[in-house]
Short mmCIF file of C-alpha atoms in Angstrom, two decimals:
data_model
loop_
_atom_site.label_atom_id
_atom_site.label_comp_id
_atom_site.label_asym_id
_atom_site.label_seq_id
_atom_site.Cartn_x
_atom_site.Cartn_y
_atom_site.Cartn_z
CA MET A 3 -0.02 -0.03 0.02
CA PRO A 4 1.47 3.43 -0.94
CA GLU A 5 2.28 5.68 1.91
CA PHE A 6 0.41 8.95 2.33
CA HIS A 7 0.47 11.81 4.80
CA PRO A 8 -2.79 13.52 5.78
CA LYS A 9 -2.59 17.22 6.43
CA PRO A 10 -3.73 18.46 9.86
CA HIS A 11 -7.27 19.80 10.00
CA SER A 12 -7.35 23.65 10.30
CA ALA A 13 -9.85 26.49 10.15
CA GLY A 14 -8.39 27.25 6.72
CA THR A 15 -10.09 24.27 5.20
CA ALA A 16 -13.52 25.92 5.62
CA SER A 17 -14.76 29.48 5.42
CA GLY A 18 -15.97 29.63 9.07
CA ILE A 19 -19.32 31.06 7.89
CA LYS A 20 -22.59 29.23 7.98
CA ILE A 21 -26.14 30.11 7.24
CA ALA A 22 -29.27 28.61 8.83
CA LEU A 23 -32.98 29.23 9.05
CA ARG A 24 -34.21 29.32 12.62
CA LYS A 25 -37.77 29.36 13.97
CA THR A 26 -38.77 31.44 16.93
CA SER A 27 -41.08 30.15 19.68
CA VAL A 28 -44.02 31.90 17.96
CA GLY A 29 -43.22 30.25 14.67
CA ALA A 30 -41.60 33.09 12.77
CA VAL A 31 -38.67 32.11 10.64
CA TYR A 32 -35.42 34.18 10.28
CA ALA A 33 -32.06 33.67 8.63
CA SER A 34 -28.97 33.56 10.73
CA LEU A 35 -25.49 34.00 9.36
CA THR A 36 -22.82 32.85 11.85
CA ILE A 37 -19.13 33.85 11.48
CA ASN A 38 -16.64 32.10 13.74
CA ALA A 39 -13.75 33.93 15.46
CA GLU A 40 -11.07 32.76 12.98
CA ALA A 41 -13.05 33.86 10.02
CA GLN A 42 -13.72 37.29 11.56
CA THR A 43 -9.94 37.91 11.79
CA ALA A 44 -9.30 36.47 8.29
CA LEU A 45 -12.00 38.40 6.58
CA PHE A 46 -12.21 41.69 8.59
CA GLY A 47 -8.64 41.85 10.02
CA ARG A 48 -9.84 41.63 13.64
CA PRO A 49 -12.61 40.24 15.79
CA VAL A 50 -15.95 41.93 15.10
CA ALA A 51 -17.47 43.73 18.09
CA LYS A 52 -21.00 43.02 19.21
CA GLY A 53 -23.28 45.72 17.73
CA THR A 54 -21.19 46.25 14.60
CA GLY A 55 -23.46 47.00 11.66
CA PHE A 56 -23.50 44.99 8.42
CA VAL A 57 -25.13 45.37 5.09
CA VAL A 58 -26.21 42.14 3.38
CA THR A 59 -26.89 42.11 -0.37
CA LEU A 60 -28.61 39.47 -2.48
CA ASN A 61 -29.39 39.36 -6.20
CA SER A 62 -32.36 37.61 -7.92
CA ASP A 63 -30.74 37.49 -11.40
CA ALA A 64 -30.38 33.95 -12.57
CA GLY A 65 -26.55 34.09 -12.77
CA LYS A 66 -25.95 35.83 -9.45
CA ARG A 67 -28.51 34.48 -7.04
CA HIS A 68 -25.98 32.09 -5.46
CA ILE A 69 -23.97 35.06 -4.13
CA LEU A 70 -24.44 36.86 -0.87
CA GLY A 71 -22.46 40.11 -0.33
CA LEU A 72 -21.52 41.32 3.13
CA PHE A 73 -19.76 44.39 4.39
CA GLN A 74 -19.47 46.41 7.60
CA LYS A 75 -21.22 49.81 7.80
CA ASP A 76 -21.83 52.00 10.81
CA GLY A 77 -25.52 52.54 11.52
CA ALA A 78 -26.64 49.49 9.44
CA GLU A 79 -29.83 47.78 10.61
CA ILE A 80 -28.36 44.29 10.85
CA THR A 81 -26.03 44.12 13.77
CA ALA A 82 -23.64 41.51 15.11
CA ARG A 83 -24.81 39.55 18.11
CA SER A 84 -22.53 37.47 20.29
CA SER A 85 -22.68 33.73 19.78
CA MET A 86 -20.75 30.70 21.08
CA ARG A 87 -16.93 30.60 21.32
CA GLY A 88 -16.23 34.05 20.00
CA ALA A 89 -18.50 33.71 16.96
CA ILE A 90 -20.96 36.41 15.91
CA ALA A 91 -24.45 35.92 14.44
CA LEU A 92 -26.21 38.24 11.99
CA ASN A 93 -29.95 37.63 12.27
CA MET A 94 -32.19 38.93 9.46
CA SER A 95 -35.51 38.46 7.77
CA THR A 96 -35.87 35.78 5.16
CA TRP A 97 -36.23 36.49 1.48
CA ARG A 98 -38.44 35.25 -1.34
CA GLY A 99 -37.43 31.66 -2.05
CA CYS A 100 -36.49 30.60 1.43
CA THR A 101 -38.61 27.94 2.96
CA ASP A 102 -40.72 28.61 6.01
CA GLN A 103 -39.15 25.66 7.74
CA SER A 104 -35.97 25.54 9.83
CA GLN A 105 -32.78 24.64 7.99
CA LYS A 106 -29.60 23.27 9.62
CA ALA A 107 -26.49 25.41 9.47
CA THR A 108 -24.82 25.03 6.11
CA PRO A 109 -21.32 26.31 5.25
CA CYS A 110 -20.99 29.31 2.89
CA PRO A 111 -17.66 29.30 1.02
CA VAL A 112 -15.98 32.64 0.45
CA ILE A 113 -15.96 33.52 -3.26
CA ARG A 114 -14.10 36.79 -2.90
CA ASN A 115 -12.89 39.16 -0.17
CA GLU A 116 -11.95 42.57 -1.71
CA LYS A 117 -12.07 46.16 -0.52
CA GLY A 118 -14.08 45.30 2.55
CA VAL A 119 -16.72 43.29 0.74
CA VAL A 120 -17.01 39.57 1.37
CA MET A 121 -18.83 37.50 -1.29
CA LEU A 122 -20.18 34.13 -0.13
CA ARG A 123 -21.73 31.26 -2.06
CA LEU A 124 -25.19 30.38 -0.76
CA PRO A 125 -26.51 26.80 -0.53
CA LYS A 126 -29.33 26.01 -2.93
CA TRP A 127 -32.02 26.26 -0.24
CA ALA A 128 -30.99 29.84 0.66
CA GLN A 129 -30.87 31.22 -2.90
CA PRO A 130 -33.45 33.89 -3.72
CA GLU A 131 -36.12 33.13 -6.32
CA ILE A 132 -35.16 34.15 -9.86
CA ASP A 133 -36.68 37.53 -10.78
CA SER A 134 -39.03 36.61 -13.69
CA ARG A 135 -39.91 40.31 -14.47
CA GLY A 136 -38.54 40.94 -17.89
#
């Protein structure tokens, strides 16, 4: 049998960002984007403070609906909340195309991180409906 050498597991093998749909006790569904401590430093240069504002962008064009854009902005409505082990959570309303059921946390790979804007690839279940207006 040929010899091989596995590489150690590290935070670098995944983006450290996950998206989930959560259901409140009264049945309302919301989207939650969680960013672990390592990803905060890698993407934003430092840990993100609780209360930091973020703008989240989505696109319903057929070729771009798999992309979620994310950047920090003072005074933005979506703010970072503390989560477990140094992670932050960004809780937001759902968009057209998301189910009204809970969805387990699914990793979102980073597509690009330039000029303060992080682009993530959404899982199929989180992609907005295609805008059919022509």
